[in-house]
């Protein structure tokens, strides 16, 4: 035990009072665990080394998951086996703070291992945590997350290193469609993971295998692959794969939600994110969009690209940014903008081929609101025609009837487009219309966006949900 | 296996049983033993004279009621009958006397935890100041505690206040095997977690 966790834990001996030493140990272990999986929260209890009261409680709030951690100062497998009998019901993690070196008699350790597997409990030590987090490879990070959630058996430094190494080699194998390294990686990982996490791990390899053109039926696992993946798995897939096979991204996004995407945290640049969003633009649902900046008609617009920023899915063009959010409260604070000339509004509405159901126009000292009755179009209203022909009229907001039948209200002052009350829209429906209205983008730019969001796949393959 | 090793193993098993029983009372928050590298040093002390050291078997902190946040150290004797308990108790008293003067914060409660009583006819006197003083002045303790073999000199050095403190801090816990299993069942421990405040926010 001479890695960074080992060094940190050995500093505990510098703390000369029981309370300070216990607090140091628990904080150090918590920090290492949390660094290995930021989606996890670690809570320290008032207990230390207690037979059945845990030292730490790990929770994954978004997954409604909890796992108890029992720190143990004595690594003797006979002691640990006795403790395990008392706490096995909770399938905990027992983390010894010292390494068991007395290997004269392997029997107690083997018996402990069998008991731990039987109880779906993980008995491990700092050296193992060190090994699982030592590789700066996304797949080992997924592996350590899986071990924290559903690791089982006795996993020490040596066995953790073997699993981590084969995971890395196997992941390369998945990308180059070599079955043997994958088989070895999955077999080693399955030996230390419960069914749910082993399924999640295998599925990740399968996703990469398919993403690189491998046929599903040739994937080297007899496992009936089940089990949802987490945001971290999704981040790994996005950072690893660069296939532009839109069918693949559509299969991946079968049950994807905007919440799951924004849970990825800040994510700039991967083209895969754009492919995933656009392939599933008819499935991803947003409450609204808010724009910032403006498009300069004189500047040649490159295709806008996607990112995740400030808990929103973001589409960024030259000079402008659009934030899509699952809830209104997730939208960033707005910058006050000016209304748009009525002539421009009419032109945008005509381009979109939609009906305007309401408009609020400001002219000098008066504000005029016109609402369509029934299936009428405000643009056809004589009053509105007069306003438009008079010139100088500024529209502060306008509502349009979307193909889904709902009204989309574009507020030009806040740069925001939302529906009434809790109405939601798919990104495909909301994106091009809202951006065209709010940013007054030209036909050429929005038609590109519209086309990107309508890339249909042929012969869609039905697959169970991939994401939690 | 040599005799010393057998004795050591018996001691280790006794410590394990004692720790488990203390945990099962639900009145222990932190607990560690001298068999461990990580905490063993906190249970080690040096005799003031003669250069030798000694240790307690278990240490930690209690919780709940009047004992909340109070420290404890325990000496465990997993004997089936009295054996050498009387002599070892005298040594334990001397150890408590020394430990209290060195680290009083560790000594809120000093527990003699055994599976067999000793000298039962005078059980009620085991914690009196007179008995404590008698043990301190015993020939095996007098030099390592006071640095002299003269009873008169040792008496002059003896700290009465410490003796008084020990009378309030000494426990004599005598367990039996049946008592070890007469505790919360595994089935019920999950419910006990909430009762023990594990599911609340950390304090």
XYZ file of C-alpha atoms in Angstrom:
671
model
C 0.000 0.000 0.000
C 2.264 2.797 -1.195
C 0.063 4.715 -3.633
C -1.527 8.062 -2.967
C -4.328 6.619 -0.821
C -1.815 4.580 1.128
C 0.381 7.630 1.682
C -2.623 9.715 2.725
C -3.852 7.046 5.130
C -0.421 6.550 6.657
C -0.493 10.244 7.608
C -3.335 9.335 9.959
C -0.686 8.215 12.438
C 0.353 11.889 12.745
C -3.007 12.570 14.396
C -2.531 11.860 18.061
C -6.089 11.840 19.331
C -8.681 9.203 18.427
C -11.254 11.753 17.235
C -8.865 13.638 14.958
C -7.447 10.414 13.545
C -10.879 8.935 12.890
C -12.065 12.136 11.243
C -8.945 12.301 9.093
C -9.352 8.674 7.979
C -13.028 9.034 7.164
C -12.497 12.312 5.315
C -9.577 10.900 3.331
C -11.482 7.787 2.308
C -14.578 9.889 1.466
C -12.543 12.223 -0.722
C -10.949 9.373 -2.649
C -14.274 7.641 -3.171
C -15.957 10.855 -4.269
C -13.132 11.770 -6.634
C -13.588 8.368 -8.283
C -17.297 8.997 -8.820
C -18.471 12.615 -8.505
C -22.098 11.554 -9.032
C -21.958 9.909 -5.619
C -22.503 11.673 -2.311
C -20.598 10.464 0.725
C -21.952 11.033 4.221
C -19.932 10.364 7.344
C -21.770 8.842 10.301
C -20.863 9.254 13.979
C -19.627 5.644 14.053
C -16.200 4.194 13.501
C -15.275 0.527 13.061
C -18.621 -0.511 14.527
C -19.853 -4.044 13.835
C -23.180 -3.051 12.290
C -23.336 0.759 12.144
C -21.643 2.001 8.968
C -18.860 4.582 8.869
C -19.924 6.094 5.560
C -23.120 6.110 3.556
C -22.741 6.393 -0.213
C -25.744 7.690 -2.116
C -26.443 8.281 -5.776
C -29.399 10.685 -5.556
C -30.314 10.525 -9.231
C -30.432 6.726 -9.114
C -32.136 6.443 -5.713
C -29.275 4.168 -4.739
C -27.445 3.764 -1.439
C -24.554 1.620 -0.247
C -23.095 1.401 3.241
C -19.352 1.431 3.846
C -17.875 -0.220 6.912
C -14.288 0.771 7.593
C -12.269 -1.901 9.325
C -9.011 -1.403 11.179
C -8.371 -5.130 11.423
C -7.858 -6.922 8.071
C -7.990 -10.438 9.566
C -10.374 -12.370 7.237
C -11.814 -14.328 10.179
C -12.890 -11.073 11.872
C -14.235 -9.706 8.612
C -16.233 -12.895 7.981
C -17.835 -12.595 11.427
C -18.720 -8.963 10.771
C -20.092 -9.807 7.346
C -22.543 -12.282 8.854
C -24.100 -9.431 10.836
C -24.348 -6.930 7.990
C -24.693 -9.023 4.831
C -28.356 -8.053 4.321
C -27.366 -4.575 3.201
C -24.808 -5.836 0.605
C -22.238 -3.387 1.948
C -18.674 -2.429 1.179
C -16.190 -3.444 3.855
C -13.059 -1.367 3.410
C -10.080 -2.433 5.475
C -7.629 0.300 6.356
C -4.768 -2.158 6.490
C -3.653 -4.956 4.179
C -3.779 -8.600 5.213
C -0.295 -10.005 4.639
C -0.407 -13.271 6.542
C -0.843 -15.633 3.633
C 0.331 -18.822 5.393
C -3.210 -20.095 5.456
C -5.382 -19.081 2.498
C -8.476 -20.846 3.815
C -9.946 -17.972 5.871
C -9.543 -15.641 2.916
C -11.233 -18.059 0.527
C -14.094 -18.565 2.952
C -14.466 -14.799 3.300
C -14.490 -14.468 -0.489
C -17.248 -17.058 -0.855
C -19.295 -15.413 1.890
C -18.868 -11.977 0.314
C -19.962 -13.204 -3.124
C -22.938 -14.982 -1.561
C -23.923 -11.766 0.248
C -23.231 -9.477 -2.756
C -20.878 -7.610 -0.456
C -17.531 -6.135 -1.416
C -14.524 -6.604 0.833
C -11.730 -4.393 -0.384
C -8.788 -2.269 0.689
C -7.133 1.045 -0.216
C -4.692 -0.696 -2.570
C -7.642 -1.915 -4.657
C -9.261 1.532 -4.756
C -5.885 2.870 -5.814
C -5.586 0.363 -8.656
C -9.108 0.996 -9.908
C -8.522 4.724 -10.071
C -4.844 4.633 -11.136
C -5.468 4.265 -14.866
C -6.389 7.577 -16.363
C -8.754 5.810 -18.682
C -12.475 6.472 -18.940
C -13.287 2.765 -18.947
C -11.545 2.147 -15.615
C -13.441 5.094 -14.227
C -16.656 3.356 -15.311
C -15.314 0.147 -13.789
C -14.612 1.775 -10.421
C -18.103 3.335 -10.457
C -19.559 -0.096 -11.136
C -17.520 -1.614 -8.304
C -18.715 1.058 -5.869
C -22.332 0.408 -6.858
C -22.312 -3.350 -7.177
C -18.846 -4.807 -6.539
C -18.718 -8.126 -4.704
C -16.249 -10.653 -3.337
C -12.791 -9.936 -1.998
C -11.015 -7.432 -4.235
C -7.475 -6.543 -3.231
C -4.837 -4.518 -5.054
C -3.647 -7.410 -7.227
C -7.087 -8.515 -8.359
C -8.198 -4.912 -8.944
C -5.143 -4.277 -11.121
C -5.838 -7.407 -13.173
C -9.467 -6.392 -13.770
C -8.545 -2.794 -14.609
C -5.798 -3.794 -17.032
C -8.009 -6.238 -18.873
C -10.811 -3.636 -18.987
C -8.498 -1.195 -20.770
C -7.219 -3.812 -23.215
C -10.758 -5.091 -23.786
C -12.076 -1.601 -24.487
C -9.450 -1.156 -27.196
C -10.528 -4.571 -28.442
C -14.128 -3.403 -28.690
C -13.071 -0.465 -30.841
C -11.000 -2.674 -33.137
C -13.603 -5.466 -33.144
C -11.334 -8.055 -31.525
C -13.474 -10.477 -29.527
C -10.858 -12.150 -27.314
C -9.764 -9.122 -25.235
C -13.436 -8.224 -24.758
C -14.259 -11.726 -23.591
C -11.365 -11.611 -21.099
C -12.315 -8.144 -19.826
C -15.971 -9.044 -19.335
C -15.151 -12.324 -17.673
C -12.833 -10.640 -15.138
C -15.261 -7.790 -14.487
C -18.216 -10.133 -14.075
C -16.313 -11.986 -11.356
C -16.366 -8.890 -9.138
C -19.674 -7.261 -10.131
C -23.287 -8.062 -9.383
C -25.607 -8.798 -12.292
C -26.859 -5.254 -12.704
C -23.414 -3.689 -12.885
C -21.946 -6.520 -14.959
C -24.799 -5.986 -17.433
C -24.160 -2.273 -17.534
C -20.448 -2.864 -18.081
C -21.021 -5.408 -20.863
C -23.535 -3.171 -22.557
C -20.984 -0.383 -22.702
C -18.582 -2.663 -24.559
C -21.376 -3.707 -26.839
C -22.260 -0.089 -27.585
C -18.662 0.581 -28.586
C -18.511 -2.670 -30.563
C -21.606 -1.673 -32.522
C -20.423 1.906 -32.810
C -17.406 0.633 -34.689
C -19.453 -1.469 -37.028
C -19.486 -4.800 -35.180
C -22.593 -6.936 -35.673
C -24.697 -7.388 -32.537
C -24.817 -11.160 -33.021
C -21.016 -11.361 -33.089
C -20.513 -9.541 -29.795
C -18.501 -11.954 -27.645
C -20.762 -12.306 -24.653
C -23.407 -14.899 -24.036
C -24.793 -12.595 -21.394
C -28.355 -11.474 -21.802
C -27.408 -7.856 -21.671
C -29.629 -5.886 -19.373
C -29.218 -3.003 -17.026
C -29.352 0.697 -17.601
C -26.303 2.880 -17.956
C -25.503 6.087 -16.168
C -24.619 9.593 -17.281
C -20.981 8.674 -16.846
C -21.345 5.809 -19.290
C -22.991 8.179 -21.743
C -20.112 10.644 -21.317
C -17.691 7.812 -22.001
C -19.522 6.789 -25.161
C -19.610 10.397 -26.378
C -15.929 10.940 -25.751
C -14.906 7.602 -27.242
C -16.975 7.178 -30.377
C -16.857 9.276 -33.498
C -18.984 7.251 -35.849
C -21.327 9.334 -37.987
C -23.709 6.405 -38.406
C -26.920 8.198 -37.516
C -28.750 4.867 -37.046
C -26.335 3.967 -34.294
C -26.899 7.246 -32.451
C -30.628 6.844 -32.832
C -30.480 3.389 -31.249
C -28.349 4.741 -28.438
C -30.848 7.511 -27.767
C -33.879 5.273 -27.589
C -35.038 6.554 -24.187
C -32.667 9.469 -23.721
C -33.959 12.561 -21.910
C -32.721 16.130 -21.804
C -32.172 15.728 -18.056
C -29.766 12.870 -18.685
C -27.872 14.935 -21.217
C -27.577 17.992 -19.001
C -26.487 15.737 -16.111
C -23.273 15.181 -18.066
C -22.088 18.575 -16.820
C -20.009 20.897 -18.960
C -19.338 19.201 -22.275
C -17.779 21.099 -25.153
C -16.954 19.931 -28.555
C -17.551 16.229 -29.121
C -19.159 15.849 -32.514
C -20.851 12.747 -31.146
C -23.002 14.935 -28.891
C -24.387 16.736 -31.937
C -25.018 13.455 -33.732
C -26.765 12.040 -30.673
C -28.947 15.149 -30.247
C -29.831 15.481 -33.909
C -30.531 11.762 -34.345
C -32.946 11.986 -31.421
C -34.290 15.497 -31.912
C -37.815 14.088 -32.103
C -37.366 12.379 -28.706
C -35.573 14.986 -26.622
C -38.142 17.218 -25.000
C -37.514 20.758 -23.731
C -39.627 23.214 -21.825
C -38.178 26.157 -23.714
C -35.218 27.902 -25.263
C -33.504 31.225 -24.502
C -31.175 32.961 -26.928
C -28.311 35.400 -26.428
C -26.413 37.555 -28.930
C -27.441 37.915 -32.527
C -26.587 36.560 -35.912
C -24.851 38.973 -38.247
C -26.481 38.603 -41.686
C -23.203 39.756 -43.274
C -21.247 36.862 -41.725
C -21.155 33.470 -43.347
C -22.679 31.145 -40.736
C -20.879 27.855 -40.118
C -23.116 25.021 -38.988
C -24.088 25.652 -35.378
C -22.702 23.088 -32.913
C -23.996 21.533 -29.714
C -22.577 21.582 -26.198
C -23.757 21.278 -22.624
C -23.316 24.355 -20.483
C -24.924 25.678 -17.307
C -27.306 22.684 -17.044
C -28.661 23.320 -20.530
C -28.245 21.802 -23.946
C -26.684 24.580 -25.977
C -26.637 25.320 -29.682
C -23.958 27.834 -30.598
C -23.591 29.704 -33.872
C -21.419 32.660 -34.796
C -22.444 35.536 -32.513
C -25.391 33.718 -30.907
C -26.154 31.009 -28.399
C -29.401 29.135 -27.684
C -29.991 27.352 -24.356
C -32.518 24.487 -24.298
C -33.699 23.478 -20.831
C -35.903 20.725 -19.410
C -37.494 23.259 -17.022
C -38.017 27.054 -17.231
C -36.064 27.450 -13.999
C -33.024 25.861 -15.633
C -32.796 28.585 -18.288
C -30.000 31.095 -17.626
C -30.950 34.653 -16.614
C -31.899 36.694 -19.683
C -30.273 39.790 -21.128
C -32.874 42.409 -22.001
C -33.275 42.657 -25.758
C -35.244 44.810 -28.137
C -38.456 43.745 -29.860
C -38.331 42.993 -33.588
C -39.818 45.020 -36.446
C -43.264 43.737 -37.400
C -42.148 43.372 -41.034
C -39.383 40.979 -39.969
C -41.830 39.027 -37.837
C -44.239 38.610 -40.717
C -41.418 37.473 -42.996
C -40.241 34.889 -40.426
C -43.784 33.612 -39.908
C -44.251 33.227 -43.663
C -40.943 31.350 -43.951
C -41.932 29.007 -41.165
C -45.303 28.408 -42.792
C -47.120 28.625 -39.478
C -50.108 30.541 -38.175
C -49.641 33.457 -35.776
C -52.167 33.185 -32.961
C -51.251 36.260 -30.947
C -48.985 39.282 -31.122
C -48.103 42.179 -28.846
C -46.929 45.242 -30.700
C -45.501 48.449 -29.319
C -45.875 51.674 -31.261
C -44.687 54.965 -29.800
C -46.665 55.266 -26.560
C -49.165 52.467 -27.209
C -49.124 48.696 -26.848
C -51.550 46.723 -28.996
C -52.409 43.115 -28.508
C -54.132 41.104 -31.223
C -55.357 37.573 -30.649
C -56.656 35.229 -33.345
C -60.075 33.700 -32.829
C -60.512 30.056 -33.784
C -58.337 29.059 -36.716
C -57.707 32.631 -37.862
C -54.200 33.952 -38.506
C -53.249 37.284 -36.917
C -51.218 38.082 -40.040
C -54.497 38.174 -41.972
C -56.079 40.645 -39.544
C -56.773 44.058 -41.150
C -55.671 45.808 -37.944
C -52.383 43.977 -37.979
C -51.995 44.720 -41.696
C -52.335 48.402 -40.939
C -49.731 48.208 -38.224
C -47.347 46.408 -40.523
C -47.827 48.825 -43.391
C -47.474 51.874 -41.157
C -43.837 50.987 -40.339
C -41.952 51.594 -37.102
C -43.993 49.019 -35.205
C -42.054 46.703 -32.902
C -43.352 43.279 -31.842
C -42.519 42.456 -28.212
C -43.917 38.942 -28.381
C -45.713 36.611 -30.745
C -47.363 33.210 -30.433
C -47.379 30.688 -33.269
C -49.341 27.477 -33.678
C -46.943 24.538 -33.898
C -47.665 21.388 -35.869
C -48.237 19.562 -32.574
C -51.193 21.905 -32.009
C -49.580 23.766 -29.115
C -48.769 27.451 -29.145
C -45.162 28.552 -28.933
C -44.773 31.995 -27.438
C -41.693 33.920 -28.508
C -40.825 36.716 -26.068
C -38.417 38.970 -27.959
C -37.551 41.081 -24.890
C -36.175 38.121 -22.935
C -35.167 36.119 -26.012
C -37.230 33.197 -24.794
C -39.581 30.757 -26.494
C -41.828 28.553 -24.342
C -45.309 27.103 -24.451
C -48.279 27.856 -22.250
C -48.088 26.609 -18.624
C -46.170 23.316 -18.684
C -46.209 22.609 -22.404
C -43.092 20.952 -23.772
C -41.716 20.576 -27.284
C -39.308 18.251 -28.964
C -35.990 19.791 -29.896
C -36.867 19.133 -33.533
C -40.087 21.145 -33.276
C -38.783 23.842 -30.975
C -35.247 24.408 -32.218
C -35.513 25.687 -35.799
C -38.761 27.631 -35.238
C -37.651 29.361 -32.037
C -34.205 30.198 -33.323
C -35.550 31.569 -36.577
C -38.098 33.738 -34.770
C -35.907 34.950 -31.913
C -32.669 35.463 -33.833
C -34.111 36.393 -37.206
C -31.791 33.889 -38.830
C -31.922 33.585 -42.590
C -33.608 30.737 -44.391
C -30.314 29.145 -45.392
C -29.057 28.750 -41.803
C -32.283 27.426 -40.370
C -32.918 25.057 -43.238
C -29.539 23.453 -42.517
C -30.542 23.026 -38.863
C -33.942 21.668 -39.816
C -32.383 19.182 -42.173
C -29.883 18.020 -39.530
C -32.732 17.355 -37.132
C -34.654 15.307 -39.650
C -32.055 12.744 -40.566
C -34.222 9.699 -40.290
C -32.845 6.250 -39.931
C -34.218 3.464 -42.050
C -35.426 0.275 -40.500
C -35.067 1.384 -36.902
C -33.986 -1.423 -34.593
C -36.013 -1.737 -31.437
C -33.840 -1.981 -28.372
C -34.599 -1.756 -24.662
C -33.823 1.525 -22.927
C -30.102 2.139 -22.614
C -30.154 4.995 -20.163
C -31.472 5.307 -16.673
C 1.850 -23.652 17.415
C 3.879 -22.569 20.455
C 2.330 -21.713 23.795
C 2.819 -17.944 23.432
C 1.101 -17.981 20.094
C -1.875 -19.904 21.479
C -2.185 -17.359 24.279
C -1.982 -14.533 21.769
C -4.712 -16.089 19.617
C -6.960 -16.655 22.618
C -6.442 -12.999 23.530
C -7.285 -11.899 20.009
C -10.482 -13.965 19.975
C -11.449 -12.510 23.353
C -10.906 -8.989 22.049
C -13.054 -9.768 19.002
C -15.860 -11.124 21.214
C -15.630 -8.169 23.569
C -15.716 -5.641 20.729
C -18.714 -7.361 19.166
C -20.602 -7.382 22.463
C -19.831 -3.719 23.122
C -21.035 -2.828 19.600
C -24.207 -4.806 20.179
C -25.075 -2.697 23.207
C -25.618 0.121 20.632
C -23.819 2.433 23.071
C -20.463 2.533 21.283
C -19.746 5.047 18.527
C -16.074 4.432 17.807
C -13.994 1.441 18.728
C -10.503 0.145 17.987
C -8.183 -2.509 19.349
C -4.493 -2.844 20.078
C -4.154 -5.643 17.527
C -4.384 -3.091 14.746
C -1.633 -1.117 13.072
C -3.859 1.887 12.461
C -4.913 2.521 16.068
C -2.776 0.274 18.257
C -0.415 3.118 19.223
C -3.256 5.073 20.860
C -3.687 2.267 23.379
C 0.005 2.003 24.271
C 1.544 3.657 27.324
C 4.902 3.567 29.066
C 5.476 2.727 32.678
C 7.041 5.806 34.319
C 9.982 3.720 35.503
C 11.874 0.747 34.098
C 11.478 1.544 30.394
C 8.733 -1.008 29.748
C 5.401 -0.359 28.038
C 1.887 -1.737 28.315
C -1.344 -1.456 26.396
C -5.084 -1.725 26.810
C -6.951 -4.122 24.525
C -9.796 -1.917 23.304
C -10.439 1.813 23.202
C -13.090 4.080 21.848
C -15.991 6.307 22.625
C -19.447 5.674 24.050
C -22.705 7.239 22.925
C -26.147 8.082 24.279
C -27.388 9.191 27.670
C -24.946 10.148 30.394
C -22.175 8.277 28.590
C -22.438 10.278 25.382
C -19.044 11.231 23.956
C -17.245 9.645 26.899
C -14.054 7.751 26.154
C -13.285 4.252 27.328
C -10.439 1.791 27.401
C -10.871 -1.861 28.238
C -8.744 -4.802 29.300
C -10.201 -8.115 28.112
C -9.729 -11.438 29.892
C -11.471 -14.271 28.083
C -10.901 -16.843 30.811
C -13.289 -19.673 31.555
C -12.514 -19.428 35.278
C -10.555 -17.153 37.592
C -7.086 -18.315 36.472
C -4.588 -15.468 36.975
C -7.205 -12.737 37.095
C -6.426 -11.427 40.572
C -2.793 -10.691 39.748
C -3.699 -9.281 36.332
C -6.365 -7.046 37.858
C -3.747 -5.563 40.175
C -1.631 -4.848 37.108
C -4.668 -3.351 35.338
C -5.213 -0.966 38.268
C -1.614 0.204 38.002
C -2.020 0.663 34.253
C -5.140 2.774 34.767
C -3.312 4.903 37.356
C -0.491 5.580 34.881
C -2.749 6.044 31.837
C -4.982 8.533 33.656
C -2.021 10.735 34.519
C -0.677 10.510 30.967
C -3.898 10.885 28.925
C -6.904 11.608 31.141
C -9.047 12.273 28.048
C -8.822 8.597 27.126
C -9.845 7.441 30.603
C -13.459 8.516 31.175
C -14.308 4.849 31.672
C -11.781 2.094 32.402
C -13.292 -1.337 31.884
C -12.153 -4.708 33.169
C -14.095 -6.995 30.812
C -13.906 -10.677 31.640
C -15.818 -13.915 31.412
C -15.037 -15.034 34.976
C -15.193 -13.206 38.283
C -12.276 -13.383 40.696
C -12.050 -13.186 44.477
C -15.828 -12.973 44.567
C -15.973 -12.724 48.336
C -14.411 -9.281 48.078
C -16.041 -8.319 44.746
C -17.611 -5.231 46.318
C -14.186 -3.975 47.370
C -12.406 -4.257 44.030
C -12.901 -0.577 43.237
C -12.386 1.001 46.660
C -9.528 3.446 47.232
C -7.986 0.987 49.684
C -7.875 -1.834 47.137
C -6.567 0.489 44.445
C -3.770 1.690 46.728
C -2.982 -1.871 47.764
C -2.559 -2.895 44.130
C -0.445 0.142 43.317
C 1.896 -0.685 46.151
C 2.065 -4.368 45.214
C 5.611 -5.556 44.695
C 5.069 -6.079 40.971
C 3.822 -2.523 40.468
C 5.553 -0.378 43.032
C 8.807 0.180 41.187
C 7.422 0.666 37.666
C 4.817 3.122 38.981
C 6.760 5.032 41.643
C 10.413 4.293 40.840
C 11.082 2.880 44.308
C 10.696 -0.364 46.201
C 10.074 1.447 49.478
C 6.385 1.403 50.420
C 6.837 4.564 52.486
C 8.422 6.450 49.600
C 5.754 5.195 47.209
C 2.960 6.241 49.589
C 4.452 9.716 49.721
C 4.388 9.887 45.925
C 0.938 8.341 45.532
C -1.578 10.805 44.105
C -4.797 10.495 46.127
C -6.753 12.562 43.637
C -5.941 10.084 40.875
C -7.017 7.199 43.106
C -10.288 9.004 43.765
C -10.788 9.555 40.016
C -10.217 5.856 39.356
C -12.908 4.824 41.836
C -15.388 6.744 39.656
C -14.113 5.421 36.363
C -13.499 1.726 36.890
C -16.031 -0.790 35.561
C -16.078 -4.506 36.246
C -17.994 -6.183 33.425
C -18.358 -9.938 33.609
C -19.903 -11.613 30.579
C -21.000 -15.150 29.871
C -21.320 -16.867 26.501
C -25.113 -16.798 26.590
C -25.045 -13.067 27.183
C -23.023 -12.590 24.017
C -25.888 -13.926 21.934
C -28.566 -12.229 24.027
C -28.346 -9.094 21.882
C -30.053 -7.530 18.899
C -30.633 -10.007 16.091
C -29.209 -9.565 12.624
C -32.749 -9.349 11.281
C -33.453 -6.336 13.443
C -30.255 -4.448 12.981
C -31.464 -2.633 9.855
C -34.289 -1.083 11.869
C -31.803 -0.240 14.558
C -29.823 1.803 12.061
C -32.520 4.461 11.999
C -32.825 4.266 15.765
C -29.088 4.851 16.074
C -29.252 7.910 13.848
C -27.212 6.432 10.985
C -29.771 7.608 8.447
C -29.814 11.160 9.748
C -27.542 13.873 8.472
C -24.067 13.628 9.928
C -23.571 15.667 13.038
